[in-house]
Coordinates of C-alpha atoms and ligand atoms in Angstrom, one line a residue:
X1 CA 88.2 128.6 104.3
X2 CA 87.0 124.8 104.6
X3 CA 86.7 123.3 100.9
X4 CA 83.7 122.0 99.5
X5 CA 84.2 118.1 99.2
X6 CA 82.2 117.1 95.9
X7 CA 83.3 113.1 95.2
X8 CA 83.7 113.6 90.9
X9 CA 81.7 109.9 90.4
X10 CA 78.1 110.2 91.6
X11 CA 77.5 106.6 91.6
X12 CA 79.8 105.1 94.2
X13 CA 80.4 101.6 94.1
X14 CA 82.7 99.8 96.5
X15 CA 84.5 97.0 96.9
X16 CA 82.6 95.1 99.7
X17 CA 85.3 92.6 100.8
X18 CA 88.9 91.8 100.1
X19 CA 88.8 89.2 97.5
X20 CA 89.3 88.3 94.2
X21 CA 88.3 91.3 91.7
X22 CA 84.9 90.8 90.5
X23 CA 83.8 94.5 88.9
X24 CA 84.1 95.0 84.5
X25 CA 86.8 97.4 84.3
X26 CA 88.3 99.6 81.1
X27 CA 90.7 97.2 79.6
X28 CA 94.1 99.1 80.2
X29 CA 92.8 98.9 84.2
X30 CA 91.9 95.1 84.0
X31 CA 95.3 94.1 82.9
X32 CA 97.3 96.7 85.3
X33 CA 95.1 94.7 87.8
X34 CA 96.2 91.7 86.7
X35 CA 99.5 92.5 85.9
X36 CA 100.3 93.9 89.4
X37 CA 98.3 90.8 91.1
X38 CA 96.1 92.8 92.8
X39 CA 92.8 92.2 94.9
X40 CA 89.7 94.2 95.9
X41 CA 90.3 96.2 99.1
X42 CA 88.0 96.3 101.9
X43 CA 88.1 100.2 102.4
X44 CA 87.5 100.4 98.4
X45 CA 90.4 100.2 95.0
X46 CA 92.3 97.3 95.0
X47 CA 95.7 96.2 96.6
X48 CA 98.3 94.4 96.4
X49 CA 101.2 93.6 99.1
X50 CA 104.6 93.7 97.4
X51 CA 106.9 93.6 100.8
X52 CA 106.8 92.6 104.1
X53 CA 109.9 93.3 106.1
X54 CA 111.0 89.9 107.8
X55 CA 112.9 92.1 110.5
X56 CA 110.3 91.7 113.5
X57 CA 110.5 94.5 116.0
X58 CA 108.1 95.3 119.6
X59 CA 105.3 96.8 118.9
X60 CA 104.7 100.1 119.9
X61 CA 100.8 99.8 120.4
X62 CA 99.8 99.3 123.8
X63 CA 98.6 96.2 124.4
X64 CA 95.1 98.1 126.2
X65 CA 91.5 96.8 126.4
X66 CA 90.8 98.4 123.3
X67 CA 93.4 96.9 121.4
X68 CA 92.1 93.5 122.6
X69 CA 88.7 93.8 121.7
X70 CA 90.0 94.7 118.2
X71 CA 92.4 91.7 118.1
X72 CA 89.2 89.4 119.1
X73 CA 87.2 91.2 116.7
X74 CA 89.7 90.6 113.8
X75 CA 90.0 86.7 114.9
X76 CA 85.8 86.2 115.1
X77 CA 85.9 87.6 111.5
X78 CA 88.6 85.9 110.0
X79 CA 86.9 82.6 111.7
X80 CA 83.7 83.3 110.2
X81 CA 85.8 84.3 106.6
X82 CA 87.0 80.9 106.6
X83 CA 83.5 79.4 107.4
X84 CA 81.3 81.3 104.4
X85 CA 83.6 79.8 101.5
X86 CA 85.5 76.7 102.4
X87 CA 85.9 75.9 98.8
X88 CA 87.4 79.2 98.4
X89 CA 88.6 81.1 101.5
X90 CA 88.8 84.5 101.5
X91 CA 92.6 86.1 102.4
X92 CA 92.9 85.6 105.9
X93 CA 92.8 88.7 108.2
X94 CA 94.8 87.3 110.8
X95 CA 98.2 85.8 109.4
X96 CA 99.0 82.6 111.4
X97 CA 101.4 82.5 114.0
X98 CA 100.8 86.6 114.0
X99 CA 102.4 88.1 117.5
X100 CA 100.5 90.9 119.2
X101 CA 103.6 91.5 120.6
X102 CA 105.4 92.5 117.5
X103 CA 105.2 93.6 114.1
X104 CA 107.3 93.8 111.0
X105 CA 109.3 96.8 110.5
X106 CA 107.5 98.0 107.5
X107 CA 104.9 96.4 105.1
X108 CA 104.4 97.8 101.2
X109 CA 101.6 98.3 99.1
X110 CA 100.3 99.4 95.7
X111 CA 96.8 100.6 95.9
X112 CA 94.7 101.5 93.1
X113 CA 91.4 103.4 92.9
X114 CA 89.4 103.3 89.2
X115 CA 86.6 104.8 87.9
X116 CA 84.5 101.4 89.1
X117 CA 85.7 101.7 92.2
X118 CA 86.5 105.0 92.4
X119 CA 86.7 105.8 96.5
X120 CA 88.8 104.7 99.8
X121 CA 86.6 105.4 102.9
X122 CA 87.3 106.5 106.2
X123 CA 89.6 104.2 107.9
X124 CA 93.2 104.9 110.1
X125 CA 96.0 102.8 111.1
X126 CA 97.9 103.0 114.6
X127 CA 101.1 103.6 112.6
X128 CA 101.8 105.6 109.9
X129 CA 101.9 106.1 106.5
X130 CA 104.0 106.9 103.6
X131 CA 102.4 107.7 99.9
X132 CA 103.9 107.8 96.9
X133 CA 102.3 108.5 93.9
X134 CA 103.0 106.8 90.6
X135 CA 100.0 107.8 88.0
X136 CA 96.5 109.4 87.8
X137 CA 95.1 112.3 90.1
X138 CA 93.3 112.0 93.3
X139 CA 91.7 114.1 96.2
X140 CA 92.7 113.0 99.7
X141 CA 90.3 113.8 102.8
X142 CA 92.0 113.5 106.5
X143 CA 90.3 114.1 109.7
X144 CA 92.6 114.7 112.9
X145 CA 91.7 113.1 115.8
X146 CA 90.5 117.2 117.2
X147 CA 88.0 116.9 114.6
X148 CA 90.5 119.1 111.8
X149 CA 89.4 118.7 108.1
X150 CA 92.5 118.6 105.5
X151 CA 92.2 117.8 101.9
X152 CA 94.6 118.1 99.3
X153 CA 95.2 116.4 95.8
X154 CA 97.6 114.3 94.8
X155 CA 99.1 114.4 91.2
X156 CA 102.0 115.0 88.9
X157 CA 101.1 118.6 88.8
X158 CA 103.5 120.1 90.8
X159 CA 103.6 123.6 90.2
X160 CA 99.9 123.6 90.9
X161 CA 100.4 122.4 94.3
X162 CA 99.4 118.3 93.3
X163 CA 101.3 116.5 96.0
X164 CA 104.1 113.1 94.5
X165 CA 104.5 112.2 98.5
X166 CA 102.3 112.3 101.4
X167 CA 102.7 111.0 104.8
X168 CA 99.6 110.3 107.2
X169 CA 100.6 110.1 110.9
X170 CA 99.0 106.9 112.8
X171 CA 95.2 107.8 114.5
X172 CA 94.3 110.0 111.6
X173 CA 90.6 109.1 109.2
X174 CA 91.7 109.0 105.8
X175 CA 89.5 109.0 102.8
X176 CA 89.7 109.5 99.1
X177 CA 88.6 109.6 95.8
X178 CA 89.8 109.5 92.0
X179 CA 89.4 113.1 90.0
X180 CA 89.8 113.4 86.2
X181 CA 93.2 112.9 84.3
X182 CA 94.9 117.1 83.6
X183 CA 94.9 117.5 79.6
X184 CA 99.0 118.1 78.5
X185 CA 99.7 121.6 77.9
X186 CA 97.3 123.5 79.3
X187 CA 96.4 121.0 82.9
X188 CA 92.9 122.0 81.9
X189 CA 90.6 118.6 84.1
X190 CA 89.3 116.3 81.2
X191 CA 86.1 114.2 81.7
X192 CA 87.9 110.9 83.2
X193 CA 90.4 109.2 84.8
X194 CA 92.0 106.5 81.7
X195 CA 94.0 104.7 84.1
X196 CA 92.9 105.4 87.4
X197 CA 95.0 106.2 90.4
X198 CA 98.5 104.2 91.4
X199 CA 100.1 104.6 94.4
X200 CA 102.3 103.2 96.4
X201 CA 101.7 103.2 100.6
X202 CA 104.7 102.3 103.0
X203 CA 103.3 101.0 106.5
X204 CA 106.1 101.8 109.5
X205 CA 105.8 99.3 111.7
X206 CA 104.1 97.2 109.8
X207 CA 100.5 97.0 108.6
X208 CA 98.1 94.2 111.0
X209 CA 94.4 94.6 111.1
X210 CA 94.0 95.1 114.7
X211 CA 95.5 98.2 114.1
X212 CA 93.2 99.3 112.0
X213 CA 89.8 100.5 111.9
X214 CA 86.7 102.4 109.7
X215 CA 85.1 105.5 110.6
X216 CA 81.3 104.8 111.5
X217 CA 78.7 107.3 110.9
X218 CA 78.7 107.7 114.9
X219 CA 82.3 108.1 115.1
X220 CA 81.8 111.0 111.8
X221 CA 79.1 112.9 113.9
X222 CA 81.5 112.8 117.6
X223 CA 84.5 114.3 115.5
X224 CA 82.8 117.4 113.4
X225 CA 80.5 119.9 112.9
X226 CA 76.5 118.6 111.7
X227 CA 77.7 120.5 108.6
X228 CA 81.3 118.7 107.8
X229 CA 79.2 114.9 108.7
X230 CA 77.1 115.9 105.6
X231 CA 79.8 116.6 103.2
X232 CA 81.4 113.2 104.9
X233 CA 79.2 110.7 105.0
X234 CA 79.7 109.3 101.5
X235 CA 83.0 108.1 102.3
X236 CA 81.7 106.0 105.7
X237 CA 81.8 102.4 104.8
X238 CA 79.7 101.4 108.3
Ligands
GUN1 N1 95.7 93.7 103.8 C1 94.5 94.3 103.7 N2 94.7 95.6 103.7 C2 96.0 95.8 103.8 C3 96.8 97.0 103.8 O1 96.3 98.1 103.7 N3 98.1 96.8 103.9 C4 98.7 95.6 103.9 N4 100.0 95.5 104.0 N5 98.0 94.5 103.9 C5 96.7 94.6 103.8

């Protein structure tokens, strides 16, 4: 039977750019945050890129009309990124020199959702993914591209069936959301998340914008049922 998907935070704040962290957060989060580098991601939490795989190999993504648009799309934004701050340029969205043609062999990030910005939305990427979990407790929403609804959680609570490692294949929606730290001893869900959820996401080939893209509410209503759009729309960015 399909889950009910209840985000744990009512009020739902996001990250509305990649950029330079700009939310209060608890202390122990601020100086992971800092510690680790990190940024504000645009599909929510905050990132960091830790490795970029110099190796260069052919992409596998068609080069089709769609794949164009997107790579004109990307451009015109990262154009007008470095037009609405010149003092202070946002991260570019298009490295220079970047190759269509190619891509690195694998890309690595940590990614971090906290209880002030507590939610991923709705995005996929032409490759796929590998998760790895290294603290905190999180609910993971995927939509497959027939319109399937999976959701799992990821945590250190194995024997409860909390996932360590996750793959998600290339063309899939993925959304999630932080859920409240176990208690030790018992696992019983306390009232919060102390230090939020750290992963780790492995990109194969290698992550580019143009290969990615967010769910829009259109796109939420096209894939499932009036009744699963309801439950989803809190995680659409657009
Ligand atoms: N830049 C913005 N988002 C991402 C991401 O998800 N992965 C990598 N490697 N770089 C990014």
């Amino acid at each position: 039977s399909r889950q009910a998907i209840k985000p744990f935070f009512s009020q739902t704040k996001f990250a509305a750019n990649q950029g330079s962290p700009d939310v209060s957060e608890p202390p122990a989060i601020a100086s992971l945050i800092a510690s680790l580098q990190m940024l504000t991601h645009i599909e929510g939490g905050y990132f960091v890129e830790t490795d970029r795989d110099p190796l260069l190999i052919r992409s596998p993504f068609p080069l089709d009309a769609a794949s164009q648009r997107t790579l004109e799309l990307v451009a015109q934004q990262n154009q007008q990124r470095q037009q609405q701050l010149p003092q202070q340029p946002p991260p570019a969205l298009q490295r220079p020199g970047f190759d269509p043609h190619h891509r690195n062999a694998s890309t690595t990030i940590f990614y971090l959702l906290t209880p002030s910005s507590p939610q991923g939305n709705f995005h996929r990427n032409r490759a796929r993914t590998v998760h790895t979990l290294h603290k905190g407790r999180g609910q993971y929403v995927l939509i497959h591209p027939d319109g399937r609804i999976e959701t799992f959680v990821v945590g250190q609570d194995v024997a409860r069936g909390e996932k360590l490692q996750w793959i998600v294949e290339g063309g899939i929606y993925k959304a999630s959301f932080l859920l409240p730290d176990r208690a030790n001893g018992n696992g019983e869900e306390l009232g919060e998340s102390r230090e939020g959820l750290l992963i780790s996401e492995t990109v194969v080939p290698g992550f580019e914008f143009c290969d990615h893209d967010f769910l829009t509410r259109s796109g939420l209503m096209e894939l499932v049922s009036a009744d699963g759009a309801k439950q989803l729309e809190s995680f659409v960015r657009l």
